[in-house]
Amino acid sequence: MEIWINPACSKCRSAISLLDAEGADYTVRRYLEDIPSEDEIREVLDRLGLEPWDITRTQEAAAKELGLKEWARDAATRDRWIAALAEHPKLIQRPIITAEDGTAVVARTEEAVRDALSR
């Protein structure tokens, strides 16, 4: 199990605390420092069953500068979204936990963290 975090994020810290309390075996990835490649983002999206716009933090300054709210959300623009996430990792929603069964969850709630633990 791996968790992508921003240490400054309270939701990330809460998820880590819950993983620790449950004795989970996991690896921390500080994705703002260890930036995921476009291929890694595609893999996580596949595991999540989501599209890149589903995990994009559209209120971030970089999102506003890029005009992401105006971008189409379709197959033709999927790679453009993924490239933006790789270039501006702060836009990636957090935390993301990749579960042992090959799936992943956006772990912003205690329930989502427990869901990842049960997989």
PDB file of C-alpha atoms in Angstrom:
ATOM      1  CA  MET A   1       0.000   0.000   0.000  1.00  0.00           C
ATOM      2  CA  GLU A   2       1.226   3.462  -0.894  1.00  0.00           C
ATOM      3  CA  ILE A   3      -0.216   6.830   0.106  1.00  0.00           C
ATOM      4  CA  TRP A   4       0.413   9.990  -1.881  1.00  0.00           C
ATOM      5  CA  ILE A   5       0.496  12.919   0.516  1.00  0.00           C
ATOM      6  CA  ASN A   6       1.262  16.566   0.983  1.00  0.00           C
ATOM      7  CA  PRO A   7       2.495  16.805   4.602  1.00  0.00           C
ATOM      8  CA  ALA A   8       0.890  20.258   4.923  1.00  0.00           C
ATOM      9  CA  CYS A   9      -2.565  18.777   4.239  1.00  0.00           C
ATOM     10  CA  SER A  10      -4.729  17.987   7.274  1.00  0.00           C
ATOM     11  CA  LYS A  11      -6.629  15.248   5.393  1.00  0.00           C
ATOM     12  CA  CYS A  12      -3.279  13.583   4.602  1.00  0.00           C
ATOM     13  CA  ARG A  13      -2.156  13.762   8.222  1.00  0.00           C
ATOM     14  CA  SER A  14      -5.486  12.295   9.359  1.00  0.00           C
ATOM     15  CA  ALA A  15      -5.176   9.427   6.884  1.00  0.00           C
ATOM     16  CA  ILE A  16      -1.619   8.672   8.062  1.00  0.00           C
ATOM     17  CA  SER A  17      -2.774   8.717  11.697  1.00  0.00           C
ATOM     18  CA  LEU A  18      -5.540   6.237  10.928  1.00  0.00           C
ATOM     19  CA  LEU A  19      -3.196   3.968   8.966  1.00  0.00           C
ATOM     20  CA  ASP A  20      -0.767   4.048  11.904  1.00  0.00           C
ATOM     21  CA  ALA A  21      -3.534   3.368  14.436  1.00  0.00           C
ATOM     22  CA  GLU A  22      -4.605   0.336  12.401  1.00  0.00           C
ATOM     23  CA  GLY A  23      -1.029  -0.939  12.120  1.00  0.00           C
ATOM     24  CA  ALA A  24      -1.091  -0.765   8.317  1.00  0.00           C
ATOM     25  CA  ASP A  25       2.017  -1.491   6.274  1.00  0.00           C
ATOM     26  CA  TYR A  26       2.398   1.369   3.829  1.00  0.00           C
ATOM     27  CA  THR A  27       4.853   3.594   2.007  1.00  0.00           C
ATOM     28  CA  VAL A  28       4.554   7.381   1.985  1.00  0.00           C
ATOM     29  CA  ARG A  29       5.064   9.233  -1.263  1.00  0.00           C
ATOM     30  CA  ARG A  30       5.405  12.982  -0.950  1.00  0.00           C
ATOM     31  CA  TYR A  31       4.141  13.567  -4.442  1.00  0.00           C
ATOM     32  CA  LEU A  32       5.129  17.248  -4.518  1.00  0.00           C
ATOM     33  CA  GLU A  33       8.767  16.155  -4.158  1.00  0.00           C
ATOM     34  CA  ASP A  34       8.598  12.733  -5.849  1.00  0.00           C
ATOM     35  CA  ILE A  35       6.429  13.886  -8.734  1.00  0.00           C
ATOM     36  CA  PRO A  36       4.440  11.153 -10.496  1.00  0.00           C
ATOM     37  CA  SER A  37       5.015  10.723 -14.205  1.00  0.00           C
ATOM     38  CA  GLU A  38       2.176  10.872 -16.693  1.00  0.00           C
ATOM     39  CA  ASP A  39       2.244   7.053 -16.859  1.00  0.00           C
ATOM     40  CA  GLU A  40       2.027   6.788 -13.060  1.00  0.00           C
ATOM     41  CA  ILE A  41      -0.926   9.178 -13.063  1.00  0.00           C
ATOM     42  CA  ARG A  42      -2.634   7.090 -15.757  1.00  0.00           C
ATOM     43  CA  GLU A  43      -2.072   3.942 -13.685  1.00  0.00           C
ATOM     44  CA  VAL A  44      -3.518   5.539 -10.544  1.00  0.00           C
ATOM     45  CA  LEU A  45      -6.500   6.831 -12.524  1.00  0.00           C
ATOM     46  CA  ASP A  46      -7.111   3.307 -13.834  1.00  0.00           C
ATOM     47  CA  ARG A  47      -6.889   1.959 -10.287  1.00  0.00           C
ATOM     48  CA  LEU A  48      -9.260   4.665  -9.043  1.00  0.00           C
ATOM     49  CA  GLY A  49     -11.676   4.178 -11.945  1.00  0.00           C
ATOM     50  CA  LEU A  50     -11.674   7.966 -12.400  1.00  0.00           C
ATOM     51  CA  GLU A  51     -10.737  10.549 -15.007  1.00  0.00           C
ATOM     52  CA  PRO A  52      -8.016  13.177 -14.477  1.00  0.00           C
ATOM     53  CA  TRP A  53     -10.547  15.992 -14.017  1.00  0.00           C
ATOM     54  CA  ASP A  54     -12.096  13.960 -11.179  1.00  0.00           C
ATOM     55  CA  ILE A  55      -8.890  14.247  -9.119  1.00  0.00           C
ATOM     56  CA  THR A  56      -7.941  17.798 -10.077  1.00  0.00           C
ATOM     57  CA  ARG A  57      -7.948  20.526  -7.450  1.00  0.00           C
ATOM     58  CA  THR A  58      -9.553  23.206  -9.605  1.00  0.00           C
ATOM     59  CA  GLN A  59      -9.395  25.903  -6.906  1.00  0.00           C
ATOM     60  CA  GLU A  60      -5.569  25.936  -6.848  1.00  0.00           C
ATOM     61  CA  ALA A  61      -3.845  29.009  -8.293  1.00  0.00           C
ATOM     62  CA  ALA A  62      -2.205  26.906 -11.031  1.00  0.00           C
ATOM     63  CA  ALA A  63      -5.606  25.577 -12.108  1.00  0.00           C
ATOM     64  CA  LYS A  64      -6.932  29.098 -12.407  1.00  0.00           C
ATOM     65  CA  GLU A  65      -3.847  30.213 -14.348  1.00  0.00           C
ATOM     66  CA  LEU A  66      -4.288  27.298 -16.765  1.00  0.00           C
ATOM     67  CA  GLY A  67      -8.025  27.918 -17.075  1.00  0.00           C
ATOM     68  CA  LEU A  68      -8.810  24.288 -16.195  1.00  0.00           C
ATOM     69  CA  LYS A  69     -12.456  24.987 -15.457  1.00  0.00           C
ATOM     70  CA  GLU A  70     -12.857  25.840 -19.138  1.00  0.00           C
ATOM     71  CA  TRP A  71     -11.135  22.700 -20.461  1.00  0.00           C
ATOM     72  CA  ALA A  72     -13.266  20.030 -22.074  1.00  0.00           C
ATOM     73  CA  ARG A  73     -13.695  16.860 -20.053  1.00  0.00           C
ATOM     74  CA  ASP A  74     -13.584  14.171 -22.690  1.00  0.00           C
ATOM     75  CA  ALA A  75     -11.370  11.475 -24.199  1.00  0.00           C
ATOM     76  CA  ALA A  76      -9.781  13.962 -26.606  1.00  0.00           C
ATOM     77  CA  THR A  77      -8.476  16.148 -23.756  1.00  0.00           C
ATOM     78  CA  ARG A  78      -7.633  13.389 -21.254  1.00  0.00           C
ATOM     79  CA  ASP A  79      -3.898  13.467 -22.070  1.00  0.00           C
ATOM     80  CA  ARG A  80      -3.842  17.262 -21.732  1.00  0.00           C
ATOM     81  CA  TRP A  81      -5.297  16.947 -18.214  1.00  0.00           C
ATOM     82  CA  ILE A  82      -2.794  14.238 -17.280  1.00  0.00           C
ATOM     83  CA  ALA A  83       0.095  16.357 -18.559  1.00  0.00           C
ATOM     84  CA  ALA A  84      -1.142  19.286 -16.453  1.00  0.00           C
ATOM     85  CA  LEU A  85      -1.248  17.086 -13.333  1.00  0.00           C
ATOM     86  CA  ALA A  86       2.291  15.840 -13.979  1.00  0.00           C
ATOM     87  CA  GLU A  87       3.560  19.362 -14.590  1.00  0.00           C
ATOM     88  CA  HIS A  88       1.681  20.848 -11.611  1.00  0.00           C
ATOM     89  CA  PRO A  89       1.414  18.053  -9.009  1.00  0.00           C
ATOM     90  CA  LYS A  90      -0.182  20.406  -6.489  1.00  0.00           C
ATOM     91  CA  LEU A  91      -3.313  20.017  -8.628  1.00  0.00           C
ATOM     92  CA  ILE A  92      -3.616  16.326  -7.703  1.00  0.00           C
ATOM     93  CA  GLN A  93      -6.289  15.618  -5.102  1.00  0.00           C
ATOM     94  CA  ARG A  94      -4.898  14.099  -1.923  1.00  0.00           C
ATOM     95  CA  PRO A  95      -4.395  11.788  -0.236  1.00  0.00           C
ATOM     96  CA  ILE A  96      -4.532   8.879  -2.641  1.00  0.00           C
ATOM     97  CA  ILE A  97      -4.042   5.354  -1.317  1.00  0.00           C
ATOM     98  CA  THR A  98      -3.154   2.516  -3.653  1.00  0.00           C
ATOM     99  CA  ALA A  99      -4.558  -0.633  -2.077  1.00  0.00           C
ATOM    100  CA  GLU A 100      -3.091  -4.112  -2.025  1.00  0.00           C
ATOM    101  CA  ASP A 101      -5.766  -5.487  -4.380  1.00  0.00           C
ATOM    102  CA  GLY A 102      -4.703  -3.201  -7.240  1.00  0.00           C
ATOM    103  CA  THR A 103      -7.366  -0.564  -6.662  1.00  0.00           C
ATOM    104  CA  ALA A 104      -6.984   2.913  -5.199  1.00  0.00           C
ATOM    105  CA  VAL A 105      -9.070   5.450  -3.290  1.00  0.00           C
ATOM    106  CA  VAL A 106      -9.022   9.184  -2.769  1.00  0.00           C
ATOM    107  CA  ALA A 107      -8.784   8.965   1.025  1.00  0.00           C
ATOM    108  CA  ARG A 108     -10.225  12.293   2.164  1.00  0.00           C
ATOM    109  CA  THR A 109     -12.527  10.663   4.740  1.00  0.00           C
ATOM    110  CA  GLU A 110     -12.043   8.096   7.479  1.00  0.00           C
ATOM    111  CA  GLU A 111     -14.455   5.808   5.612  1.00  0.00           C
ATOM    112  CA  ALA A 112     -12.316   5.950   2.457  1.00  0.00           C
ATOM    113  CA  VAL A 113      -9.156   5.110   4.432  1.00  0.00           C
ATOM    114  CA  ARG A 114     -10.931   2.167   6.082  1.00  0.00           C
ATOM    115  CA  ASP A 115     -12.159   1.075   2.649  1.00  0.00           C
ATOM    116  CA  ALA A 116      -8.540   0.989   1.407  1.00  0.00           C
ATOM    117  CA  LEU A 117      -7.493  -0.968   4.492  1.00  0.00           C
ATOM    118  CA  SER A 118     -10.171  -3.585   3.836  1.00  0.00           C
ATOM    119  CA  ARG A 119      -8.997  -4.301   0.297  1.00  0.00           C
TER     120      ARG A 119
END
